[in-house]
XYZ file of N, CA and C in Angstrom:
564
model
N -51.266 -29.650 -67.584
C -52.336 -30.346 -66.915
C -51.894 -30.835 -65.528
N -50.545 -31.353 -65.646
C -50.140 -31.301 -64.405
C -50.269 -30.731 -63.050
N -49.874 -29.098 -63.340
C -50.601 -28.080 -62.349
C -51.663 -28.521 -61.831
N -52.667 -28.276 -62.896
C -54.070 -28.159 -62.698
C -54.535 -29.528 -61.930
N -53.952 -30.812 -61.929
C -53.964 -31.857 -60.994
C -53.559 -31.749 -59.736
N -52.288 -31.039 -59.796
C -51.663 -30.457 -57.979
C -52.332 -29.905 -57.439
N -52.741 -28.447 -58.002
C -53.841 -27.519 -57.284
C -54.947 -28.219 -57.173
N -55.728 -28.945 -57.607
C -56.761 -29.115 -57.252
C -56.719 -30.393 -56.055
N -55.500 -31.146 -56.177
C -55.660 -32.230 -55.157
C -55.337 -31.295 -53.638
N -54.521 -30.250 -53.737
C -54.531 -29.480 -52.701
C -55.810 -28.652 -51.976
N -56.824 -28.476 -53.262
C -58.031 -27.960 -53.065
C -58.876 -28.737 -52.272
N -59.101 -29.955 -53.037
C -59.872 -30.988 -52.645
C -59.156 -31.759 -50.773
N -58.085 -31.511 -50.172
C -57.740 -32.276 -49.233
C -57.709 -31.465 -48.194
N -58.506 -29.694 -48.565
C -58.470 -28.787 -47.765
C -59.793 -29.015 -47.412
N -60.996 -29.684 -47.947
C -62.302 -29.680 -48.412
C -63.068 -29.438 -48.587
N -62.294 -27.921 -50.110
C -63.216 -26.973 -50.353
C -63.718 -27.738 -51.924
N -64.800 -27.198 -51.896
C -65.458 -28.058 -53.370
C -66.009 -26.447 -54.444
N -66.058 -25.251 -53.746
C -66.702 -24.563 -55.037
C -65.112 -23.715 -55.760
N -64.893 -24.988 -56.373
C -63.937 -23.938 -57.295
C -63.474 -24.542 -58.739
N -63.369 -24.411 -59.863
C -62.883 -24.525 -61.209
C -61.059 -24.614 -61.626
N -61.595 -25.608 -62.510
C -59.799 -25.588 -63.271
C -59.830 -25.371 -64.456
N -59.443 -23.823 -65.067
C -59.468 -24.056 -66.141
C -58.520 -24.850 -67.424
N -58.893 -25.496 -68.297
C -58.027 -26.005 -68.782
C -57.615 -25.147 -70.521
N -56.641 -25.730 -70.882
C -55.579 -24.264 -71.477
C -55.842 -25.492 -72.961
N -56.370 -26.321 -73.019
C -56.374 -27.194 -74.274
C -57.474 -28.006 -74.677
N -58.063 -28.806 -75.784
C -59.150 -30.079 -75.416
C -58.463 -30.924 -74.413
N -57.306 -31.713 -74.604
C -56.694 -32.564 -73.844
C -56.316 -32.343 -72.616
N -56.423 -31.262 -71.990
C -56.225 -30.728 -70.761
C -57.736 -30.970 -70.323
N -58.553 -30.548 -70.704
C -59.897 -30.799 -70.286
C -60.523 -31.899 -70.412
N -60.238 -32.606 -71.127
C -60.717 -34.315 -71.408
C -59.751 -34.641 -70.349
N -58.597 -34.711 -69.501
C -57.816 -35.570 -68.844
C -58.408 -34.968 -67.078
N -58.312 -33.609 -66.979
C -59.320 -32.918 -65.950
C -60.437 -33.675 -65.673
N -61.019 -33.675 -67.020
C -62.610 -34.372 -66.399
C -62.675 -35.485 -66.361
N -61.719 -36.212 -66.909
C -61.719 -37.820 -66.762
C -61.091 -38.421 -64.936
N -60.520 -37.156 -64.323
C -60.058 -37.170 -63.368
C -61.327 -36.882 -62.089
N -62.433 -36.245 -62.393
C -63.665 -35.634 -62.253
C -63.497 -34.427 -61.333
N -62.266 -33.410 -61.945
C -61.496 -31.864 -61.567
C -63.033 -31.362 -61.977
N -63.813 -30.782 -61.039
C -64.766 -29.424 -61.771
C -63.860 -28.077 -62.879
N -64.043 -28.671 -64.207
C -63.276 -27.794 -65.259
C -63.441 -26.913 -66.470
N -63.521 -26.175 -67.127
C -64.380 -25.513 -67.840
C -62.974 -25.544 -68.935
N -63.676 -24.973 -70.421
C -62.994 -24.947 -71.403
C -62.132 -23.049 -71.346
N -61.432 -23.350 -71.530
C -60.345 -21.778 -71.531
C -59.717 -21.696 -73.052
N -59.928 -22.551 -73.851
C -58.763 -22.417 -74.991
C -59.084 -21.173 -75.438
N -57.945 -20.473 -75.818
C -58.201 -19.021 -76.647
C -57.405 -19.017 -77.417
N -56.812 -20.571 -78.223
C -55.917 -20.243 -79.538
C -54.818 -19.981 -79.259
N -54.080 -20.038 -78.060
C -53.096 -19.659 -77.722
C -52.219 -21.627 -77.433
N -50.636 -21.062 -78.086
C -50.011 -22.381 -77.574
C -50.123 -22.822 -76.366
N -49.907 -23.733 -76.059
C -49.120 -24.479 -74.864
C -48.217 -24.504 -74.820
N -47.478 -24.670 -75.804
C -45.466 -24.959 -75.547
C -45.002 -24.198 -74.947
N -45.179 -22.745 -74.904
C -44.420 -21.940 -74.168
C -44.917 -20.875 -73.578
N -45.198 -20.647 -72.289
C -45.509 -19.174 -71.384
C -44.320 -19.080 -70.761
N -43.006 -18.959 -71.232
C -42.440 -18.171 -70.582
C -42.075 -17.152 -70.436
N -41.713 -16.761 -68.728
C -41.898 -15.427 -68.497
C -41.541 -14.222 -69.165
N -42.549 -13.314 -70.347
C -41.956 -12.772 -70.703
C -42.364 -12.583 -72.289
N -42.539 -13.591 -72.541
C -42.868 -13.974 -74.019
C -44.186 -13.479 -74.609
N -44.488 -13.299 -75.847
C -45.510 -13.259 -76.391
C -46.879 -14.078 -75.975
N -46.666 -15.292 -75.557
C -47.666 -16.368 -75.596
C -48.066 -15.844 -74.112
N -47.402 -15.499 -73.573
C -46.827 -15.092 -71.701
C -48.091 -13.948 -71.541
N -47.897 -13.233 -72.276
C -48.546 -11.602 -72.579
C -50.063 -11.644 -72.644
N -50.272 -12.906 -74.033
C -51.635 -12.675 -74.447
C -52.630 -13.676 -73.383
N -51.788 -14.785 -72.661
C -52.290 -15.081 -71.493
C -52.637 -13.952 -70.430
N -52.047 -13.506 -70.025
C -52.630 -12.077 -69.287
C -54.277 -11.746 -69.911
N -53.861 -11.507 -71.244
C -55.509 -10.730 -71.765
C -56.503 -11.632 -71.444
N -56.147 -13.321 -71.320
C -57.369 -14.096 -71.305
C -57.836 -13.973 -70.261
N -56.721 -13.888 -68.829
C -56.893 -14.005 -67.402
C -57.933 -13.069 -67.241
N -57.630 -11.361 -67.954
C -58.404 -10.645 -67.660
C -60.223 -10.828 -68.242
N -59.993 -11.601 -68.976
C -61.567 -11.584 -69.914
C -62.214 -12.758 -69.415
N -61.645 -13.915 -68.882
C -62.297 -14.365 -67.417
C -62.842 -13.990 -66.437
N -61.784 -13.310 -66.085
C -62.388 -11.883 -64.798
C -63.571 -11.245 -64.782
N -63.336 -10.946 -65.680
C -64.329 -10.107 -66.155
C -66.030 -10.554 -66.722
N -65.956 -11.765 -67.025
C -67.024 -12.910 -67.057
C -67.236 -12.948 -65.713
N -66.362 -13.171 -64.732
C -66.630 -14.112 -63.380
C -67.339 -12.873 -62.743
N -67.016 -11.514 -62.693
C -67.443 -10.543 -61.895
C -69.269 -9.929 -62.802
N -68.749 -10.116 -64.111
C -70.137 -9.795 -64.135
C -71.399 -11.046 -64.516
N -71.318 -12.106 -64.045
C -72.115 -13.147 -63.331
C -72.551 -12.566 -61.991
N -71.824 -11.452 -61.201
C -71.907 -11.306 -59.852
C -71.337 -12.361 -59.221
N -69.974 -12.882 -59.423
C -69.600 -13.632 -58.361
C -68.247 -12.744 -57.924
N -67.802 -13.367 -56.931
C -66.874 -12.796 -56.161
C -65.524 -13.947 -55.553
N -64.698 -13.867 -56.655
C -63.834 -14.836 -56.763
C -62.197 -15.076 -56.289
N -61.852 -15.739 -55.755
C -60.351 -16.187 -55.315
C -59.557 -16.700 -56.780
N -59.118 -15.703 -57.541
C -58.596 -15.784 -58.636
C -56.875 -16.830 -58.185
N -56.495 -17.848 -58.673
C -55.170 -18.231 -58.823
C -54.892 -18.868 -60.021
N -53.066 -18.755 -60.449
C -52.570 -19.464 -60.998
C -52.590 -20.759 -60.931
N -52.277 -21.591 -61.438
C -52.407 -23.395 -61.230
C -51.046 -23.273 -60.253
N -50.026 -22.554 -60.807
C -48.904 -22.761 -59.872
C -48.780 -22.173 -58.119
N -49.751 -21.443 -58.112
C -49.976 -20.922 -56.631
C -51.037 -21.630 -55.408
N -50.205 -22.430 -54.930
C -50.841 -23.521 -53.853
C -51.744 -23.275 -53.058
N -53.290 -23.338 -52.639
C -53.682 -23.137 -51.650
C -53.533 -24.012 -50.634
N -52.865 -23.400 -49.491
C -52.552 -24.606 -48.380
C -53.425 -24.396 -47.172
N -54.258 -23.305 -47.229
C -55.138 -23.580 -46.347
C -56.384 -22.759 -46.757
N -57.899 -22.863 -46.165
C -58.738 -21.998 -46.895
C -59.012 -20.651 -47.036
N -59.127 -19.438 -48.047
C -58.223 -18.475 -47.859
C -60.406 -17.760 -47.552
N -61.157 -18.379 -47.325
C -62.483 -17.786 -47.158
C -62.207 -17.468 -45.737
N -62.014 -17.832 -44.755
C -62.160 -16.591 -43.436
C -61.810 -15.368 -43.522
N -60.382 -15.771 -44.187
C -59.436 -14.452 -44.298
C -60.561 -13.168 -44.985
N -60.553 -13.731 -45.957
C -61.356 -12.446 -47.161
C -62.324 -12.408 -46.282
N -63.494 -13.169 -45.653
C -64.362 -12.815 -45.103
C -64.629 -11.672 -43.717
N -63.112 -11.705 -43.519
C -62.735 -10.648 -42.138
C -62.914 -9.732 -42.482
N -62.322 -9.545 -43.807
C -62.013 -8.073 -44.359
C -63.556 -7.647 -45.100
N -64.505 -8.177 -45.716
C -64.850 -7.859 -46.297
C -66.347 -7.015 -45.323
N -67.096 -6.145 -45.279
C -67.422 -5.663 -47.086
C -66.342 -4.502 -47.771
N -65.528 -3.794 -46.445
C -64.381 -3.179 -47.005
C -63.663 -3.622 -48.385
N -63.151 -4.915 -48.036
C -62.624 -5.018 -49.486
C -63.189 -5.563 -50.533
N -62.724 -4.854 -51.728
C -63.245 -5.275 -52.651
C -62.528 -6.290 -53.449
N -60.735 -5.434 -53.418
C -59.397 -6.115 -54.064
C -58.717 -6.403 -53.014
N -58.138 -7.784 -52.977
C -57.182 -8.151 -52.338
C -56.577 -9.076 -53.334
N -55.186 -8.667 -53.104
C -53.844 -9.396 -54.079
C -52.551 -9.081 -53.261
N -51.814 -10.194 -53.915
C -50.531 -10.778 -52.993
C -49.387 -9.880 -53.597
N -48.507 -10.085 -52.942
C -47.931 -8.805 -53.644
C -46.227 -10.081 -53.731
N -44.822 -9.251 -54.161
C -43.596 -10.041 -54.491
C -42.831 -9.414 -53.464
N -43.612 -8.800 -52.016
C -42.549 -8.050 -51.118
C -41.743 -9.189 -50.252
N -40.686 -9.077 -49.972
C -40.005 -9.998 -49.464
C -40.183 -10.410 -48.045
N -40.689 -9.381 -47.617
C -40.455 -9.791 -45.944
C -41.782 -8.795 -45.549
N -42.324 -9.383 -44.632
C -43.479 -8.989 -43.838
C -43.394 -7.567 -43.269
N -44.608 -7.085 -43.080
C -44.311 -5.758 -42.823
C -45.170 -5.152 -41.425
N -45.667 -6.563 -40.704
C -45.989 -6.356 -39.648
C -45.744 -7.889 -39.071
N -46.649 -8.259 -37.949
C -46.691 -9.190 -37.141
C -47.321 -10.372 -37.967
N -46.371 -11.275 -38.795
C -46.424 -12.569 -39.290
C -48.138 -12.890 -38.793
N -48.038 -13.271 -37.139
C -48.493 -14.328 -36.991
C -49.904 -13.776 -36.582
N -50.134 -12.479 -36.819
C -51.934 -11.548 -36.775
C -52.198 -12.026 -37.955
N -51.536 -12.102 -38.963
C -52.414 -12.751 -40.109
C -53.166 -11.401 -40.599
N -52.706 -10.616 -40.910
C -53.208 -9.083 -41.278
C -52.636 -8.949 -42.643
N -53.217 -7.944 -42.586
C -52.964 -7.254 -44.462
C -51.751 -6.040 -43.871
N -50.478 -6.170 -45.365
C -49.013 -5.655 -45.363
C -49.457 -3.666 -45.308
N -48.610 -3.500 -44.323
C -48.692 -2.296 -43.950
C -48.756 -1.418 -45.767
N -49.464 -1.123 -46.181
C -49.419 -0.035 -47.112
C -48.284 0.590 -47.627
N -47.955 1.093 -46.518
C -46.875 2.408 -47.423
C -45.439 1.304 -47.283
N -45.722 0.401 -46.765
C -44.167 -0.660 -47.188
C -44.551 -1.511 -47.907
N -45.527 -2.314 -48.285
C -45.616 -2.981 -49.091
C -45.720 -2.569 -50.703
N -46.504 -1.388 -51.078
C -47.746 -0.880 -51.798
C -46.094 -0.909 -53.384
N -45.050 -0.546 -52.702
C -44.031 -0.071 -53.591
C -43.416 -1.428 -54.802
N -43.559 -2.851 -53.885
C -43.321 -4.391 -54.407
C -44.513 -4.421 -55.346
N -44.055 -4.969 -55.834
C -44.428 -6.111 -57.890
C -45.786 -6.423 -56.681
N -47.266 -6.499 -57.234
C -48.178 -7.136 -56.847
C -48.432 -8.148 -57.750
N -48.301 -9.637 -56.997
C -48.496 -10.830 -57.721
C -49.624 -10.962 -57.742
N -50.454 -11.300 -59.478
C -51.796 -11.412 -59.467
C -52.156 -13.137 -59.880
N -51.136 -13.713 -59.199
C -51.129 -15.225 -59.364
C -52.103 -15.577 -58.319
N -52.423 -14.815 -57.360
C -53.430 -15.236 -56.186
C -54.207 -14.004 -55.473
N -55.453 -13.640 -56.141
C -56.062 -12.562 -55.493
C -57.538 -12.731 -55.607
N -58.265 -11.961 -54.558
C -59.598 -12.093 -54.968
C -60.292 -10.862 -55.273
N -61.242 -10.828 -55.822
C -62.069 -9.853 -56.502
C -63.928 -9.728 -56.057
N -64.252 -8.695 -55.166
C -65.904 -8.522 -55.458
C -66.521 -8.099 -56.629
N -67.444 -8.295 -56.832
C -67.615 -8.098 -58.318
C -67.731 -6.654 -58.277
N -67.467 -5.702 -57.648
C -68.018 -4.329 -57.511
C -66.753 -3.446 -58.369
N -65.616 -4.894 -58.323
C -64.577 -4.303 -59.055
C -64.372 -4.465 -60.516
N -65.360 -4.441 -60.583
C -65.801 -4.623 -62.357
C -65.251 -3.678 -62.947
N -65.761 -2.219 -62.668
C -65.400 -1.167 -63.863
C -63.810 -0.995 -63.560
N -63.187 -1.400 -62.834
C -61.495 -1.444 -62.584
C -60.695 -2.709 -63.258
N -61.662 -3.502 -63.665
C -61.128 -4.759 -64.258
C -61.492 -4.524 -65.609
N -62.431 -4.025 -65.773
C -62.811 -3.564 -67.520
C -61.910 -2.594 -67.852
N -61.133 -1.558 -67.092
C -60.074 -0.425 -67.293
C -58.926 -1.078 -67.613
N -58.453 -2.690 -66.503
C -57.352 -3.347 -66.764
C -57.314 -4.195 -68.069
N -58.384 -4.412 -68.375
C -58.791 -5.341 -69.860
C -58.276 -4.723 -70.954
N -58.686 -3.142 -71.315
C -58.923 -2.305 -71.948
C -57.263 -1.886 -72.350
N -56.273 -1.412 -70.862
C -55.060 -1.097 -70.822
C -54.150 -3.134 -71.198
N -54.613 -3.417 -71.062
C -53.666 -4.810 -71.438
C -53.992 -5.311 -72.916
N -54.683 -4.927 -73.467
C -55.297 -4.762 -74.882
C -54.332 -3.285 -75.478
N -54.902 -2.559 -74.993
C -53.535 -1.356 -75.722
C -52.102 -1.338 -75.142
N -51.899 -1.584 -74.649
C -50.159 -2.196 -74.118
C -49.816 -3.727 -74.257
N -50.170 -4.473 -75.742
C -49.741 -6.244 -75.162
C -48.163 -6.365 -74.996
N -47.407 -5.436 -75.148
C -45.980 -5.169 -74.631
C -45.552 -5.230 -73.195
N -46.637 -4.814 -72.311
C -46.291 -4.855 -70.968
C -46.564 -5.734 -70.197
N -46.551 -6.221 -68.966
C -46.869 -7.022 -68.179
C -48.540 -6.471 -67.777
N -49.226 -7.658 -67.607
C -50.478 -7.843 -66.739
C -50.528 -7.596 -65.442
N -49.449 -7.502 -65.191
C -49.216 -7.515 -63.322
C -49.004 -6.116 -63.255
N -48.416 -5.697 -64.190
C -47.796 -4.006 -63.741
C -48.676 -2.846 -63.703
N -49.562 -3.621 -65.142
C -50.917 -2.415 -65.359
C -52.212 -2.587 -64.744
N -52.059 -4.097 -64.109
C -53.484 -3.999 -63.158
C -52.901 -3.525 -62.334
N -51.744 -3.246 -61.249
C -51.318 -2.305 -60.116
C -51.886 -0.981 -60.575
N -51.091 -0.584 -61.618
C -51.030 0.853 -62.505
C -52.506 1.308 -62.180
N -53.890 0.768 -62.989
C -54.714 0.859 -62.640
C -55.724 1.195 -61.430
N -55.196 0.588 -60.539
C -55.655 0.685 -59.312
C -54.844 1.637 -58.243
N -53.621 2.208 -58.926
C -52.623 3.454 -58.481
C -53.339 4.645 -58.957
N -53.933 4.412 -60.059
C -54.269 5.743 -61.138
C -55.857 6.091 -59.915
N -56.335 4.714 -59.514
C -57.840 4.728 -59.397
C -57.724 5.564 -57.594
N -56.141 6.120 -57.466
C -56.438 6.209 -56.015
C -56.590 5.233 -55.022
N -56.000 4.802 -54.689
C -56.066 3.617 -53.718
C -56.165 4.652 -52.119
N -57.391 3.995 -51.463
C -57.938 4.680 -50.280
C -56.877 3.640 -49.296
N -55.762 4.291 -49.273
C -54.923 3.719 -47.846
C -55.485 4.782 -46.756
N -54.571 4.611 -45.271
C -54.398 5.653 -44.302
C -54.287 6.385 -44.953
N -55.051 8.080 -43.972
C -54.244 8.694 -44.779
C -53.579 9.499 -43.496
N -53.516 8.886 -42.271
C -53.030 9.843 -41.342
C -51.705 8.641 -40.341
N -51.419 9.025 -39.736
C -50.381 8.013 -39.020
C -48.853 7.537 -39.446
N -48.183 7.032 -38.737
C -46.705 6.493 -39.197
C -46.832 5.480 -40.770
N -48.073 5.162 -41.199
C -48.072 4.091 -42.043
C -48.998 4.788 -43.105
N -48.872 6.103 -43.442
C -49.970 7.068 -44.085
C -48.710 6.965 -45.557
N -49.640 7.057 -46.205
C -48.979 7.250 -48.114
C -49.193 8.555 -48.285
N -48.358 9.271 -48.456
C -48.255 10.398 -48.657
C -49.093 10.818 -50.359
C-alpha cells in the first residue's frame, strides 16, 4: 500500500487527477480510500507476501496485469499503464500525444543508455533499442491494441512459466513490428 501512496502523491503534485490505484487486497483499498487515492478493487486471490522477482505469485500477477488491460482497452480507453513502483515525475500526456495517432504501443524498454539525443525527448532508435528487455512497468496502450493484448493474455495463460515482459515483446515481434525499413537505423 505503500507504493500505491508514493505514486499517487507523485501523481497528484504533478496535477494530474484522471488516474486509478489499484489495490492488491481489502486493506489496501480501505487504507487507499480512506486516504481519498481514486482506487478500484484488484484482488485476484493472489498473496501479498511475496512477488518476488521470479516467483510463482510474480507470474500469476502478470496474468492479472494482462486481464486489466484488457478490460481497460475494451471500455475504449486508452491508457498509461504503470507499476506502483515506476514514478511519474512529470506528465507523460504530451509525450504520447505527439506521437499519436501513429502509435498505438508505447513501452519503456531496460536499454541502458540512450540511443539518440537525450534531450529531443524522442522515441529509442529501433534497431538499437528493439534488442533490450522491454519494461512493461510503464507503457501506454490505444485501445486498437486489443487483439495484441488478447494474443498476450492468451500466451501468458499457456506459458505461466515465463515472464510477462518477454511474451508481450514476443508478441508484438511475431505481430511484425512496422519499424524503418530503409536507412542507417532500418531492422533488417
Amino acid at each position: 500500500c505503500d507504493y500505491g501512496l508514493t505514486w499517487s502523491g507523485h501523481v497528484v503534485r504533478l496535477g494530474l487527477s484522471n488516474y486509478l490505484v489499484g489495490a492488491m487486497d481489502g486493506k489496501a483499498l480501505e487504507l487507499l480510500a480512506s486516504k481519498k487515492v481514486p482506487t478500484f478493487d484488484m484482488e485476484s486471490g493472489l498473496t501479498t507476501a511475496d512477488y518476488g522477482w521470479g516467483t510463482k505469485n510474480f507470474r500469476k500477477l502478470g496474468l492479472r496485469k494482462c486481464e486489466l488491460i484488457l478490460s481497460l482497452l475494451s471500455a475504449g480507453a486508452d491508457p498509461i499503464v504503470t507499476d506502483a513502483d515506476a514514478l511519474i515525475t512529470r506528465d507523460p500526456t504530451p509525450f504520447v500525444m505527439r506521437l499519436r495517432p501513429e502509435a498505438q504501443v508505447l513501452v519503456t524498454s531496460d536499454h541502458l543508455m540512450a540511443t539518440d539525443d537525450a534531450a529531443a525527448e524522442s522515441l529509442e532508435l529501433p534497431k538499437r533499442a528493439s534488442s533490450s528487455a522491454w519494461n512493461i512497468g510503464y507503457f501506454y496502450l490505444h485501445h486498437s491494441a486489443l487483439p495484441a493484448i488478447a494474443h498476450w493474455k492468451r500466451m501468458c495463460e499457456e506459458h505461466p512459466d515465463l515472464w510477462d515482459q518477454n511474451l508481450f515483446k514476443d508478441v508484438f515481434k511475431i505481430g511484425r513490428l512496422r519499424f524503418e525499413t530503409s536507412g542507417a537505423d532500418a531492422i533488417p
